XYZ file of C-alpha atoms in Angstrom:
305
model
C -30.202 21.179 -48.290
C -31.121 18.016 -46.345
C -27.575 17.028 -46.005
C -26.472 20.483 -44.751
C -29.226 20.313 -42.094
C -28.185 17.059 -41.060
C -24.603 17.952 -40.860
C -25.521 21.033 -38.972
C -27.586 18.923 -36.430
C -24.617 16.593 -36.206
C -22.206 19.381 -35.287
C -24.676 20.863 -32.725
C -24.956 17.406 -31.070
C -21.224 16.960 -31.119
C -20.559 20.331 -29.645
C -23.114 19.667 -27.026
C -21.452 16.402 -26.042
C -18.060 17.982 -25.865
C -19.553 20.889 -23.776
C -21.153 18.529 -21.287
C -17.773 16.617 -21.067
C -15.948 19.816 -20.549
C -18.293 20.947 -17.744
C -18.133 17.678 -16.126
C -14.252 17.777 -16.001
C -14.187 21.183 -14.858
C -16.637 20.281 -11.935
C -14.664 17.202 -11.159
C -11.292 19.310 -11.144
C -12.938 21.655 -8.654
C -14.080 18.883 -6.514
C -10.756 17.279 -6.628
C -8.799 20.269 -5.628
C -11.111 20.553 -2.566
C -10.572 16.913 -1.645
C -6.720 17.395 -2.049
C -6.700 20.457 0.193
C -8.662 18.511 2.785
C -6.272 15.589 2.556
C -3.411 17.880 2.951
C -4.950 19.267 6.124
C -5.708 15.752 7.412
C -2.136 14.786 7.058
C -1.034 17.713 9.432
C -2.990 15.791 12.279
C -0.454 12.877 12.283
C 2.329 15.188 13.649
C 4.657 13.304 11.314
C 8.337 13.559 11.720
C 11.405 13.832 9.569
C 14.667 12.183 9.896
C 17.869 12.203 7.894
C 19.200 8.849 7.144
C 22.328 7.554 5.070
C 20.248 7.479 1.966
C 18.119 10.748 2.497
C 15.084 11.730 4.094
C 12.444 9.646 5.730
C 9.118 10.741 7.140
C 7.107 8.756 9.725
C 4.618 8.890 12.470
C 5.664 7.705 15.936
C 2.854 7.431 18.680
C 2.207 5.562 21.855
C 4.522 3.519 24.164
C 5.381 -0.004 25.053
C 6.340 -2.884 22.532
C 6.885 -1.378 18.911
C 4.702 -2.187 15.993
C 6.556 -1.097 12.792
C 3.513 -0.691 10.462
C 4.493 -0.857 6.695
C 1.884 0.528 4.374
C 0.802 -0.563 1.009
C 0.607 1.278 -2.340
C -0.980 4.526 -2.529
C 0.079 4.815 1.137
C 2.417 6.696 3.425
C 2.782 7.099 7.293
C -0.829 8.092 7.457
C -2.048 4.731 6.044
C 0.547 2.778 8.152
C -0.568 4.451 11.305
C -4.262 4.117 10.574
C -3.974 0.371 10.048
C -3.201 -0.042 13.752
C -4.474 3.264 15.220
C -6.661 1.290 17.706
C -3.363 -0.154 19.168
C -1.792 2.999 20.139
C -3.052 2.714 23.713
C -1.275 -0.303 24.279
C 1.711 -0.293 21.977
C 4.266 2.156 20.345
C 3.321 2.640 16.621
C 6.015 3.688 14.330
C 4.675 4.174 10.783
C 7.425 5.227 8.249
C 6.639 6.427 4.637
C 8.445 3.966 2.223
C 10.626 5.199 -0.545
C 8.908 7.839 -2.547
C 5.919 8.368 -0.326
C 4.871 11.523 1.552
C 8.352 13.235 1.766
C 10.454 10.146 2.038
C 13.390 10.234 -0.476
C 13.855 7.445 -3.028
C 17.568 5.982 -3.397
C 19.141 5.044 -6.630
C 18.434 1.192 -5.787
C 15.149 1.317 -4.082
C 14.559 -2.357 -3.775
C 12.667 -3.955 -0.667
C 16.043 -5.141 0.691
C 17.319 -1.478 0.704
C 13.967 -0.399 2.333
C 14.492 -2.943 5.017
C 17.908 -1.652 5.568
C 16.710 1.887 5.833
C 14.026 0.817 8.343
C 16.734 -0.758 10.478
C 18.745 2.519 10.378
C 15.582 4.508 11.500
C 15.142 1.964 14.428
C 18.737 2.462 15.266
C 18.318 6.225 15.440
C 15.092 5.711 17.617
C 16.932 3.454 19.936
C 14.506 0.655 19.022
C 15.888 -2.839 19.288
C 13.145 -5.278 18.114
C 9.775 -4.780 16.556
C 6.657 -6.509 15.441
C 6.358 -6.062 11.605
C 2.858 -5.309 10.281
C 2.329 -4.980 6.547
C -0.459 -4.482 4.247
C -0.597 -5.132 0.531
C 2.502 -4.097 -1.286
C 4.380 -3.521 2.037
C 4.506 -7.323 2.389
C 7.640 -7.673 0.302
C 9.496 -5.283 2.396
C 8.191 -6.901 5.765
C 9.207 -10.426 4.568
C 12.622 -9.229 3.345
C 13.134 -7.440 6.812
C 12.148 -10.599 8.737
C 14.443 -12.712 6.634
C 17.517 -10.390 6.669
C 17.025 -9.057 10.354
C 15.308 -11.831 12.541
C 17.285 -10.634 15.501
C 15.336 -7.325 15.175
C 11.794 -9.004 14.430
C 9.501 -10.142 17.252
C 6.845 -11.461 14.844
C 5.428 -10.881 11.184
C 2.019 -9.857 10.431
C 0.516 -9.546 6.944
C -2.727 -8.003 5.988
C -3.830 -9.061 2.441
C -0.271 -8.845 1.549
C 1.548 -10.057 -1.587
C 2.567 -13.594 -1.312
C 5.799 -15.416 -2.205
C 5.471 -17.819 -5.005
C 5.618 -21.483 -4.375
C 8.103 -22.091 -7.007
C 10.444 -20.124 -9.244
C 8.351 -18.590 -12.002
C 9.337 -18.936 -15.556
C 7.815 -15.460 -16.396
C 6.502 -12.538 -14.180
C 5.003 -9.190 -14.605
C 7.825 -6.551 -14.857
C 5.387 -3.969 -13.940
C 2.556 -4.659 -11.329
C 0.544 -1.592 -10.621
C -1.321 1.429 -12.116
C 0.014 2.946 -15.380
C 2.318 5.929 -14.620
C 0.013 8.424 -16.363
C -2.646 7.759 -13.888
C -0.601 8.279 -10.701
C -1.825 11.838 -10.087
C -4.600 13.461 -8.113
C -6.967 14.066 -11.046
C -6.332 10.931 -12.754
C -7.267 8.718 -9.723
C -9.993 11.070 -8.767
C -11.746 10.364 -12.155
C -11.247 6.564 -11.580
C -12.895 6.548 -8.059
C -16.207 5.337 -9.641
C -14.542 2.230 -10.872
C -12.958 1.211 -7.593
C -15.822 -1.028 -6.552
C -15.957 -3.150 -9.788
C -12.340 -3.254 -10.431
C -10.672 -3.276 -6.825
C -13.685 -4.107 -4.587
C -13.236 -0.979 -2.649
C -15.693 1.914 -2.021
C -15.067 5.259 -4.127
C -14.579 6.828 -0.761
C -11.202 4.996 -0.527
C -9.869 7.883 -2.756
C -9.872 10.241 0.091
C -7.235 8.102 1.847
C -5.090 8.061 -1.182
C -4.908 11.695 -1.774
C -2.708 13.604 -2.385
C -1.593 11.101 -4.916
C 0.973 13.564 -6.469
C 2.938 13.244 -3.171
C 2.908 9.555 -3.342
C 3.591 9.317 -7.134
C 7.186 8.315 -6.982
C 6.441 5.514 -4.329
C 3.534 4.131 -6.505
C 5.611 3.785 -9.520
C 8.558 2.269 -7.543
C 6.161 -0.160 -5.989
C 4.717 -1.231 -9.475
C 8.230 -1.572 -10.966
C 10.451 -2.735 -8.221
C 8.653 -3.687 -4.960
C 5.555 -5.774 -6.251
C 7.566 -7.899 -8.825
C 10.637 -8.604 -6.302
C 9.566 -11.797 -4.792
C 9.324 -13.319 -8.014
C 12.149 -11.407 -9.871
C 14.465 -12.501 -7.039
C 12.868 -15.777 -6.179
C 15.888 -17.291 -4.829
C 16.672 -14.576 -2.312
C 13.441 -15.177 -0.463
C 14.199 -18.425 1.473
C 10.914 -18.481 3.177
C 11.423 -21.912 4.612
C 14.376 -20.494 6.719
C 12.317 -17.685 8.310
C 12.935 -17.699 12.187
C 9.935 -15.451 13.323
C 6.368 -16.217 14.041
C 4.107 -15.305 11.318
C 0.266 -14.237 11.241
C -1.337 -13.904 7.971
C -4.907 -12.326 7.255
C -6.481 -12.643 3.960
C -10.006 -12.359 2.327
C -11.020 -14.732 -0.348
C -12.826 -12.153 -2.262
C -9.733 -9.921 -2.439
C -9.518 -8.375 -5.959
C -6.070 -6.842 -5.487
C -3.941 -9.704 -4.167
C -4.760 -13.205 -5.231
C -6.002 -15.212 -2.155
C -5.148 -18.619 -3.834
C -1.490 -17.552 -4.135
C -1.325 -16.750 -0.337
C -3.205 -20.071 0.425
C -0.525 -21.914 -1.198
C 2.316 -19.825 -0.014
C 1.460 -20.025 3.877
C 2.781 -23.590 3.629
C 6.392 -22.230 3.148
C 6.392 -20.312 6.277
C 7.731 -22.592 9.250
C 5.694 -20.914 12.039
C 2.453 -19.434 10.542
C -1.067 -18.872 11.615
C -3.340 -18.249 8.729
C -6.723 -16.486 9.227
C -9.100 -16.373 6.309
C -12.235 -14.468 5.690
C -14.942 -15.341 3.153
C -15.684 -11.734 2.379
C -14.262 -8.216 3.142
C -12.075 -7.546 0.046
C -8.645 -6.221 0.021
C -9.417 -3.909 3.028
C -11.083 -6.804 5.057
C -14.149 -4.796 5.589
C -16.472 -6.133 8.351
C -13.825 -8.338 9.923
C -12.326 -5.779 12.357
C -13.339 -7.471 15.669
C -11.785 -10.939 14.567
C -8.630 -9.071 13.282
C -8.277 -7.155 16.446
C -8.590 -10.469 18.735
C -6.161 -12.526 16.745
C -3.630 -9.749 16.440
C -3.683 -8.975 20.146
C -3.357 -12.699 20.832
C -0.383 -12.893 18.561
C 1.223 -9.910 20.122
C 0.697 -11.149 23.607
C 2.033 -14.675 22.554
C 5.243 -12.883 21.154
């Protein structure tokens, strides 16, 4: 009899736990759906444009006038993230912020490498009658921007990297074939459930999720970054002849960046022939709290170019 009572209590406890988890997930799914709808409305405010290129469709934001900053977003980004990175500059510069392969309506070709992405950006600029640009890249966008500057120096006024992935200082014996979130987590609900872990794991506030949604519309790009873009500078080390770069470079990086290793960039900047390296003690991957310094150094760099 005692065993039956204990077993029954155990089943009640188990059922209660399952019920609590189920209720929690239902509530979170409801909140996630609201956040996704709000994110979709937010995207409409960018007045994004669509253009047909040789490889397929590319979406982009294009605002302002003057010298052009081609803003290249990082992982979980799109034209929205690219534009927001330098939105404060739109009164003085023309900001062109394209969605990279697989992000927010941009098609993904059969060979979606940084080299092909840089080529697609040149085609976009040709269509927009833009000759030369400043390249500004964040995080995973760094590989593409570096590739662009190496392949098209005649189209590049300067290269600016925000907590970007760094080229290796020597050819690696091994490297990670997949550098990014697992594919099964690359969806709205999966990332929504993980937002509480953003701070301890990535050093970002949980509110960062609102700029990542809708993840479903960025999924192909995220997986492509993890499997193709992020490993490219190590996988194809010999093709990144950094010492031959012919354009001025400005690099910002925070020492406490949990997403991109500061020490690797600290060593890599010596490979760039003409580089200014701005280091922040704190701020994390998003360089929070350093906006004034970034703005000053960025404007000085652009004026000098």
